[in-house]
């Protein structure tokens, strides 16, 4: 069975601080996908990034960066120079290929980390 | 392109009633998934539809059902509502062959 653990329930920082959100996952599959989503107070889940299990390259997108380490089953997310607009709940998620050849995937989510960025 | 739309956005029902929620995926997306979000259980997968066929189902009782139409729009139904069914129900769509799921704003269901 697959599992995603986000050990940090809540994080509070002051604007311009860097913050890292941790994500640890468990899966028996060799092919899987990892995701980060952002959920602002409005409730809609906003897709941030997807990483394939066979691609361990780290990625940077503006102030966001992701560190994928298969050896430790971790997929951490760092926000550099945080801003008040970054305040939200962030979810890490995992999907395994249930069937090949199609978009037949289901997401297993962590419990989420509530990030509060104070001015 | 318009995003995923869900109707209604808010719903109040009483125990024992049934409810139908609707989801229109992003144009061209053929896979639709449903999730339930509660404070206690977090985000849980309900089911996924592709080309009008349910391909995957989560661990929910048979009171939860869904369907997908030929235009990829999907509905989910919950019969004999219980207080514990109060939740945010999120719908997501995925393009054919894709992996990312794009979510709608959700329907907030309150069962009294």
mmCIF file of N, CA and C in Angstrom, chain B residues 8-112:
data_model
loop_
_atom_site.group_PDB
_atom_site.id
_atom_site.type_symbol
_atom_site.label_atom_id
_atom_site.label_comp_id
_atom_site.label_asym_id
_atom_site.label_seq_id
_atom_site.Cartn_x
_atom_site.Cartn_y
_atom_site.Cartn_z
ATOM 1 N N UNK B 8 -23.414 22.078 -7.301
ATOM 2 C CA UNK B 8 -23.353 23.442 -6.787
ATOM 3 C C UNK B 8 -22.083 23.643 -5.965
ATOM 4 N N UNK B 9 -21.822 24.833 -5.547
ATOM 5 C CA UNK B 9 -20.636 25.088 -4.735
ATOM 6 C C UNK B 9 -20.898 24.775 -3.261
ATOM 7 N N UNK B 10 -22.121 24.997 -2.839
ATOM 8 C CA UNK B 10 -22.496 24.729 -1.453
ATOM 9 C C UNK B 10 -23.839 24.021 -1.436
ATOM 10 N N UNK B 11 -23.971 23.129 -0.459
ATOM 11 C CA UNK B 11 -25.189 22.330 -0.369
ATOM 12 C C UNK B 11 -25.431 21.973 1.090
ATOM 13 N N UNK B 12 -26.669 22.114 1.506
ATOM 14 C CA UNK B 12 -27.038 21.685 2.855
ATOM 15 C C UNK B 12 -28.147 20.659 2.727
ATOM 16 N N UNK B 13 -27.957 19.513 3.343
ATOM 17 C CA UNK B 13 -28.941 18.438 3.303
ATOM 18 C C UNK B 13 -29.152 17.916 4.723
ATOM 19 N N UNK B 14 -30.179 17.111 4.877
ATOM 20 C CA UNK B 14 -30.405 16.467 6.170
ATOM 21 C C UNK B 14 -30.158 14.971 6.055
ATOM 22 N N UNK B 15 -29.909 14.365 7.188
ATOM 23 C CA UNK B 15 -29.632 12.929 7.220
ATOM 24 C C UNK B 15 -30.727 12.137 6.531
ATOM 25 N N UNK B 16 -30.317 11.142 5.786
ATOM 26 C CA UNK B 16 -31.273 10.289 5.096
ATOM 27 C C UNK B 16 -31.576 10.725 3.672
ATOM 28 N N UNK B 17 -31.312 11.978 3.363
ATOM 29 C CA UNK B 17 -31.552 12.450 1.999
ATOM 30 C C UNK B 17 -30.453 11.945 1.074
ATOM 31 N N UNK B 18 -30.647 12.193 -0.216
ATOM 32 C CA UNK B 18 -29.597 11.882 -1.163
ATOM 33 C C UNK B 18 -29.189 13.159 -1.886
ATOM 34 N N UNK B 19 -28.007 13.126 -2.493
ATOM 35 C CA UNK B 19 -27.497 14.328 -3.136
ATOM 36 C C UNK B 19 -26.738 13.935 -4.405
ATOM 37 N N UNK B 20 -26.805 14.818 -5.385
ATOM 38 C CA UNK B 20 -26.062 14.623 -6.630
ATOM 39 C C UNK B 20 -25.191 15.844 -6.882
ATOM 40 N N UNK B 21 -23.909 15.598 -7.107
ATOM 41 C CA UNK B 21 -22.958 16.660 -7.393
ATOM 42 C C UNK B 21 -22.488 16.522 -8.837
ATOM 43 N N UNK B 22 -22.206 17.653 -9.457
ATOM 44 C CA UNK B 22 -21.844 17.631 -10.866
ATOM 45 C C UNK B 22 -20.457 18.203 -11.098
ATOM 46 N N UNK B 23 -19.793 17.661 -12.099
ATOM 47 C CA UNK B 23 -18.438 18.100 -12.438
ATOM 48 C C UNK B 23 -18.279 18.147 -13.954
ATOM 49 N N UNK B 24 -17.816 19.285 -14.455
ATOM 50 C CA UNK B 24 -17.489 19.406 -15.877
ATOM 51 C C UNK B 24 -15.984 19.544 -16.013
ATOM 52 N N UNK B 25 -15.337 18.602 -16.684
ATOM 53 C CA UNK B 25 -13.874 18.638 -16.781
ATOM 54 C C UNK B 25 -13.395 19.708 -17.755
ATOM 55 N N UNK B 26 -12.106 19.915 -17.755
ATOM 56 C CA UNK B 26 -11.485 20.800 -18.738
ATOM 57 C C UNK B 26 -11.750 20.207 -20.122
ATOM 58 N N UNK B 27 -12.033 21.080 -21.072
ATOM 59 C CA UNK B 27 -12.339 20.635 -22.420
ATOM 60 C C UNK B 27 -11.225 19.730 -22.958
ATOM 61 N N UNK B 28 -11.610 18.564 -23.450
ATOM 62 C CA UNK B 28 -10.643 17.623 -23.998
ATOM 63 C C UNK B 28 -10.153 16.590 -22.988
ATOM 64 N N UNK B 29 -10.400 16.822 -21.723
ATOM 65 C CA UNK B 29 -9.997 15.846 -20.712
ATOM 66 C C UNK B 29 -11.052 14.761 -20.613
ATOM 67 N N UNK B 30 -10.621 13.504 -20.605
ATOM 68 C CA UNK B 30 -11.575 12.410 -20.612
ATOM 69 C C UNK B 30 -11.643 11.659 -19.293
ATOM 70 N N UNK B 31 -10.664 11.891 -18.428
ATOM 71 C CA UNK B 31 -10.670 11.217 -17.133
ATOM 72 C C UNK B 31 -11.147 12.178 -16.055
ATOM 73 N N UNK B 32 -12.051 11.703 -15.225
ATOM 74 C CA UNK B 32 -12.556 12.504 -14.108
ATOM 75 C C UNK B 32 -12.428 11.684 -12.833
ATOM 76 N N UNK B 33 -11.856 12.295 -11.815
ATOM 77 C CA UNK B 33 -11.711 11.636 -10.511
ATOM 78 C C UNK B 33 -12.428 12.461 -9.458
ATOM 79 N N UNK B 34 -12.869 11.783 -8.411
ATOM 80 C CA UNK B 34 -13.541 12.446 -7.305
ATOM 81 C C UNK B 34 -12.800 12.150 -6.006
ATOM 82 N N UNK B 35 -12.733 13.161 -5.151
ATOM 83 C CA UNK B 35 -12.079 13.033 -3.858
ATOM 84 C C UNK B 35 -12.971 13.645 -2.784
ATOM 85 N N UNK B 36 -12.875 13.088 -1.588
ATOM 86 C CA UNK B 36 -13.560 13.653 -0.433
ATOM 87 C C UNK B 36 -12.508 14.218 0.509
ATOM 88 N N UNK B 37 -12.753 15.426 0.992
ATOM 89 C CA UNK B 37 -11.818 16.032 1.936
ATOM 90 C C UNK B 37 -12.537 16.356 3.233
ATOM 91 N N UNK B 38 -12.081 15.776 4.333
ATOM 92 C CA UNK B 38 -12.612 16.062 5.657
ATOM 93 C C UNK B 38 -11.455 16.389 6.591
ATOM 94 N N UNK B 39 -11.723 17.138 7.663
ATOM 95 C CA UNK B 39 -10.645 17.472 8.607
ATOM 96 C C UNK B 39 -10.009 16.220 9.228
ATOM 97 N N UNK B 40 -10.792 15.203 9.464
ATOM 98 C CA UNK B 40 -10.267 14.022 10.135
ATOM 99 C C UNK B 40 -9.518 13.066 9.226
ATOM 100 N N UNK B 41 -10.062 12.805 8.057
ATOM 101 C CA UNK B 41 -9.484 11.813 7.143
ATOM 102 C C UNK B 41 -8.644 12.422 6.034
ATOM 103 N N UNK B 42 -8.692 13.725 5.893
ATOM 104 C CA UNK B 42 -7.924 14.357 4.833
ATOM 105 C C UNK B 42 -8.552 14.119 3.472
ATOM 106 N N UNK B 43 -7.707 14.074 2.459
ATOM 107 C CA UNK B 43 -8.159 13.888 1.084
ATOM 108 C C UNK B 43 -8.149 12.404 0.755
ATOM 109 N N UNK B 44 -9.309 11.886 0.359
ATOM 110 C CA UNK B 44 -9.426 10.470 0.045
ATOM 111 C C UNK B 44 -10.046 10.280 -1.329
ATOM 112 N N UNK B 45 -9.484 9.355 -2.070
ATOM 113 C CA UNK B 45 -9.941 9.049 -3.416
ATOM 114 C C UNK B 45 -11.263 8.293 -3.376
ATOM 115 N N UNK B 46 -12.220 8.758 -4.174
ATOM 116 C CA UNK B 46 -13.520 8.096 -4.257
ATOM 117 C C UNK B 46 -13.593 7.159 -5.457
ATOM 118 N N UNK B 47 -13.483 7.718 -6.659
ATOM 119 C CA UNK B 47 -13.494 6.910 -7.872
ATOM 120 C C UNK B 47 -12.999 7.730 -9.057
ATOM 121 N N UNK B 48 -12.718 6.985 -10.135
ATOM 122 C CA UNK B 48 -12.244 7.614 -11.370
ATOM 123 C C UNK B 48 -13.010 7.042 -12.549
ATOM 124 N N UNK B 49 -13.363 7.926 -13.468
ATOM 125 C CA UNK B 49 -14.068 7.523 -14.680
ATOM 126 C C UNK B 49 -13.282 7.937 -15.913
ATOM 127 N N UNK B 50 -13.347 7.076 -16.912
ATOM 128 C CA UNK B 50 -12.712 7.351 -18.206
ATOM 129 C C UNK B 50 -13.607 6.755 -19.269
ATOM 130 N N UNK B 51 -13.970 7.562 -20.236
ATOM 131 C CA UNK B 51 -14.862 7.115 -21.311
ATOM 132 C C UNK B 51 -16.076 6.383 -20.762
ATOM 133 N N UNK B 52 -16.713 6.997 -19.809
ATOM 134 C CA UNK B 52 -17.978 6.530 -19.226
ATOM 135 C C UNK B 52 -17.845 5.242 -18.412
ATOM 136 N N UNK B 53 -16.626 4.809 -18.143
ATOM 137 C CA UNK B 53 -16.394 3.577 -17.387
ATOM 138 C C UNK B 53 -15.671 3.885 -16.082
ATOM 139 N N UNK B 54 -16.149 3.282 -15.006
ATOM 140 C CA UNK B 54 -15.442 3.448 -13.738
ATOM 141 C C UNK B 54 -14.230 2.532 -13.759
ATOM 142 N N UNK B 55 -13.039 3.107 -13.640
ATOM 143 C CA UNK B 55 -11.827 2.314 -13.743
ATOM 144 C C UNK B 55 -11.207 2.028 -12.388
ATOM 145 N N UNK B 56 -11.560 2.826 -11.409
ATOM 146 C CA UNK B 56 -10.924 2.668 -10.109
ATOM 147 C C UNK B 56 -11.874 3.189 -9.034
ATOM 148 N N UNK B 57 -11.836 2.539 -7.882
ATOM 149 C CA UNK B 57 -12.739 2.935 -6.810
ATOM 150 C C UNK B 57 -11.999 2.891 -5.493
ATOM 151 N N UNK B 58 -12.242 3.868 -4.644
ATOM 152 C CA UNK B 58 -11.637 3.909 -3.326
ATOM 153 C C UNK B 58 -12.463 3.111 -2.330
ATOM 154 N N UNK B 59 -12.068 3.185 -1.072
ATOM 155 C CA UNK B 59 -12.736 2.414 -0.024
ATOM 156 C C UNK B 59 -13.888 3.180 0.593
ATOM 157 N N UNK B 60 -14.932 3.312 -0.139
ATOM 158 C CA UNK B 60 -16.126 3.988 0.336
ATOM 159 C C UNK B 60 -17.312 3.038 0.198
ATOM 160 N N UNK B 61 -18.322 3.207 1.055
ATOM 161 C CA UNK B 61 -19.498 2.320 0.962
ATOM 162 C C UNK B 61 -20.261 2.531 -0.329
ATOM 163 N N UNK B 62 -21.133 1.568 -0.624
ATOM 164 C CA UNK B 62 -21.897 1.607 -1.852
ATOM 165 C C UNK B 62 -22.851 2.780 -1.966
ATOM 166 N N UNK B 63 -23.049 3.512 -0.854
ATOM 167 C CA UNK B 63 -23.912 4.704 -0.917
ATOM 168 C C UNK B 63 -23.308 5.768 -1.837
ATOM 169 N N UNK B 64 -22.019 5.662 -2.059
ATOM 170 C CA UNK B 64 -21.330 6.601 -2.943
ATOM 171 C C UNK B 64 -21.242 5.978 -4.334
ATOM 172 N N UNK B 65 -21.771 6.673 -5.301
ATOM 173 C CA UNK B 65 -21.735 6.167 -6.674
ATOM 174 C C UNK B 65 -21.490 7.326 -7.623
ATOM 175 N N UNK B 66 -21.164 6.981 -8.836
ATOM 176 C CA UNK B 66 -20.924 8.032 -9.815
ATOM 177 C C UNK B 66 -21.215 7.538 -11.203
ATOM 178 N N UNK B 67 -21.115 8.460 -12.126
ATOM 179 C CA UNK B 67 -21.232 8.091 -13.529
ATOM 180 C C UNK B 67 -20.594 9.180 -14.368
ATOM 181 N N UNK B 68 -20.329 8.816 -15.604
ATOM 182 C CA UNK B 68 -19.760 9.786 -16.532
ATOM 183 C C UNK B 68 -20.546 9.729 -17.826
ATOM 184 N N UNK B 69 -20.754 10.874 -18.403
ATOM 185 C CA UNK B 69 -21.537 10.968 -19.625
ATOM 186 C C UNK B 69 -20.615 11.006 -20.850
ATOM 187 N N UNK B 70 -21.222 10.919 -22.012
ATOM 188 C CA UNK B 70 -20.429 10.855 -23.240
ATOM 189 C C UNK B 70 -19.630 12.137 -23.481
ATOM 190 N N UNK B 71 -20.052 13.238 -22.884
ATOM 191 C CA UNK B 71 -19.299 14.494 -23.046
ATOM 192 C C UNK B 71 -18.250 14.662 -21.935
ATOM 193 N N UNK B 72 -18.006 13.588 -21.181
ATOM 194 C CA UNK B 72 -17.015 13.521 -20.092
ATOM 195 C C UNK B 72 -17.480 14.175 -18.795
ATOM 196 N N UNK B 73 -18.601 14.873 -18.811
ATOM 197 C CA UNK B 73 -19.128 15.408 -17.557
ATOM 198 C C UNK B 73 -19.440 14.249 -16.612
ATOM 199 N N UNK B 74 -19.276 14.511 -15.341
ATOM 200 C CA UNK B 74 -19.471 13.431 -14.368
ATOM 201 C C UNK B 74 -20.376 13.893 -13.232
ATOM 202 N N UNK B 75 -21.066 12.961 -12.669
ATOM 203 C CA UNK B 75 -21.870 13.211 -11.481
ATOM 204 C C UNK B 75 -21.513 12.178 -10.419
ATOM 205 N N UNK B 76 -21.588 12.599 -9.171
ATOM 206 C CA UNK B 76 -21.504 11.626 -8.103
ATOM 207 C C UNK B 76 -22.749 11.756 -7.235
ATOM 208 N N UNK B 77 -23.164 10.651 -6.704
ATOM 209 C CA UNK B 77 -24.385 10.586 -5.915
ATOM 210 C C UNK B 77 -24.078 9.964 -4.565
ATOM 211 N N UNK B 78 -24.645 10.538 -3.545
ATOM 212 C CA UNK B 78 -24.546 9.930 -2.221
ATOM 213 C C UNK B 78 -25.965 9.717 -1.724
ATOM 214 N N UNK B 79 -26.305 8.500 -1.432
ATOM 215 C CA UNK B 79 -27.648 8.192 -0.948
ATOM 216 C C UNK B 79 -27.628 8.042 0.564
ATOM 217 N N UNK B 80 -28.778 8.161 1.168
ATOM 218 C CA UNK B 80 -28.937 8.000 2.616
ATOM 219 C C UNK B 80 -27.811 8.708 3.372
ATOM 220 N N UNK B 81 -27.814 10.006 3.236
ATOM 221 C CA UNK B 81 -26.738 10.808 3.808
ATOM 222 C C UNK B 81 -26.595 10.623 5.313
ATOM 223 N N UNK B 82 -25.327 10.618 5.740
ATOM 224 C CA UNK B 82 -24.998 10.555 7.159
ATOM 225 C C UNK B 82 -24.235 11.815 7.536
ATOM 226 N N UNK B 83 -24.225 12.108 8.845
ATOM 227 C CA UNK B 83 -23.523 13.320 9.297
ATOM 228 C C UNK B 83 -22.065 13.311 8.846
ATOM 229 N N UNK B 84 -21.451 12.143 8.846
ATOM 230 C CA UNK B 84 -20.049 12.008 8.473
ATOM 231 C C UNK B 84 -19.757 12.260 7.010
ATOM 232 N N UNK B 85 -20.806 12.415 6.209
ATOM 233 C CA UNK B 85 -20.603 12.703 4.784
ATOM 234 C C UNK B 85 -20.363 14.189 4.545
ATOM 235 N N UNK B 86 -20.488 14.987 5.593
ATOM 236 C CA UNK B 86 -20.179 16.413 5.465
ATOM 237 C C UNK B 86 -18.713 16.559 5.095
ATOM 238 N N UNK B 87 -18.470 17.224 3.994
ATOM 239 C CA UNK B 87 -17.096 17.297 3.478
ATOM 240 C C UNK B 87 -17.041 18.239 2.299
ATOM 241 N N UNK B 88 -15.808 18.489 1.858
ATOM 242 C CA UNK B 88 -15.585 19.173 0.584
ATOM 243 C C UNK B 88 -15.349 18.071 -0.450
ATOM 244 N N UNK B 89 -16.148 18.056 -1.489
ATOM 245 C CA UNK B 89 -16.004 17.056 -2.544
ATOM 246 C C UNK B 89 -15.343 17.719 -3.746
ATOM 247 N N UNK B 90 -14.194 17.178 -4.084
ATOM 248 C CA UNK B 90 -13.388 17.744 -5.163
ATOM 249 C C UNK B 90 -13.386 16.829 -6.371
ATOM 250 N N UNK B 91 -13.484 17.448 -7.502
ATOM 251 C CA UNK B 91 -13.434 16.741 -8.767
ATOM 252 C C UNK B 91 -12.161 17.169 -9.485
ATOM 253 N N UNK B 92 -11.549 16.245 -10.198
ATOM 254 C CA UNK B 92 -10.330 16.562 -10.939
ATOM 255 C C UNK B 92 -10.403 15.936 -12.316
ATOM 256 N N UNK B 93 -9.812 16.587 -13.292
ATOM 257 C CA UNK B 93 -9.766 15.991 -14.623
ATOM 258 C C UNK B 93 -8.332 15.860 -15.099
ATOM 259 N N UNK B 94 -8.135 14.877 -15.964
ATOM 260 C CA UNK B 94 -6.804 14.561 -16.481
ATOM 261 C C UNK B 94 -6.913 14.355 -17.989
ATOM 262 N N UNK B 95 -5.992 14.906 -18.740
ATOM 263 C CA UNK B 95 -6.047 14.665 -20.187
ATOM 264 C C UNK B 95 -5.691 13.217 -20.496
ATOM 265 N N UNK B 96 -6.157 12.707 -21.612
ATOM 266 C CA UNK B 96 -5.861 11.345 -21.999
ATOM 267 C C UNK B 96 -4.362 11.125 -22.079
ATOM 268 N N UNK B 97 -3.862 10.102 -21.418
ATOM 269 C CA UNK B 97 -2.439 9.818 -21.409
ATOM 270 C C UNK B 97 -1.652 10.677 -20.436
ATOM 271 N N UNK B 98 -2.337 11.588 -19.790
ATOM 272 C CA UNK B 98 -1.654 12.476 -18.851
ATOM 273 C C UNK B 98 -1.587 11.893 -17.455
ATOM 274 N N UNK B 99 -0.958 12.613 -16.574
ATOM 275 C CA UNK B 99 -0.784 12.166 -15.196
ATOM 276 C C UNK B 99 -1.295 13.218 -14.218
ATOM 277 N N UNK B 100 -1.045 14.474 -14.529
ATOM 278 C CA UNK B 100 -1.473 15.528 -13.617
ATOM 279 C C UNK B 100 -2.983 15.596 -13.542
ATOM 280 N N UNK B 101 -3.484 15.819 -12.343
ATOM 281 C CA UNK B 101 -4.913 16.018 -12.148
ATOM 282 C C UNK B 101 -5.144 17.483 -11.814
ATOM 283 N N UNK B 102 -6.105 18.075 -12.489
ATOM 284 C CA UNK B 102 -6.441 19.481 -12.301
ATOM 285 C C UNK B 102 -7.793 19.556 -11.610
ATOM 286 N N UNK B 103 -7.810 20.241 -10.483
ATOM 287 C CA UNK B 103 -8.969 20.210 -9.612
ATOM 288 C C UNK B 103 -9.914 21.388 -9.808
ATOM 289 N N UNK B 104 -11.171 21.122 -9.524
ATOM 290 C CA UNK B 104 -12.174 22.164 -9.496
ATOM 291 C C UNK B 104 -12.237 22.793 -8.116
ATOM 292 N N UNK B 105 -13.132 23.757 -7.928
ATOM 293 C CA UNK B 105 -13.226 24.483 -6.653
ATOM 294 C C UNK B 105 -13.899 23.692 -5.539
ATOM 295 N N UNK B 106 -14.560 22.588 -5.908
ATOM 296 C CA UNK B 106 -15.178 21.748 -4.900
ATOM 297 C C UNK B 106 -16.627 22.108 -4.611
ATOM 298 N N UNK B 107 -17.322 21.147 -4.041
ATOM 299 C CA UNK B 107 -18.674 21.354 -3.520
ATOM 300 C C UNK B 107 -18.623 21.095 -2.025
ATOM 301 N N UNK B 108 -19.018 22.091 -1.266
ATOM 302 C CA UNK B 108 -19.034 21.948 0.198
ATOM 303 C C UNK B 108 -20.397 21.416 0.607
ATOM 304 N N UNK B 109 -20.446 20.160 1.070
ATOM 305 C CA UNK B 109 -21.687 19.517 1.490
ATOM 306 C C UNK B 109 -21.767 19.506 3.015
ATOM 307 N N UNK B 110 -22.862 20.004 3.520
ATOM 308 C CA UNK B 110 -23.123 19.951 4.963
ATOM 309 C C UNK B 110 -24.357 19.109 5.185
ATOM 310 N N UNK B 111 -24.222 18.110 6.046
ATOM 311 C CA UNK B 111 -25.346 17.230 6.375
ATOM 312 C C UNK B 111 -25.767 17.517 7.816
ATOM 313 N N UNK B 112 -27.036 17.904 7.970
ATOM 314 C CA UNK B 112 -27.539 18.255 9.309
ATOM 315 C C UNK B 112 -28.401 17.134 9.884
#
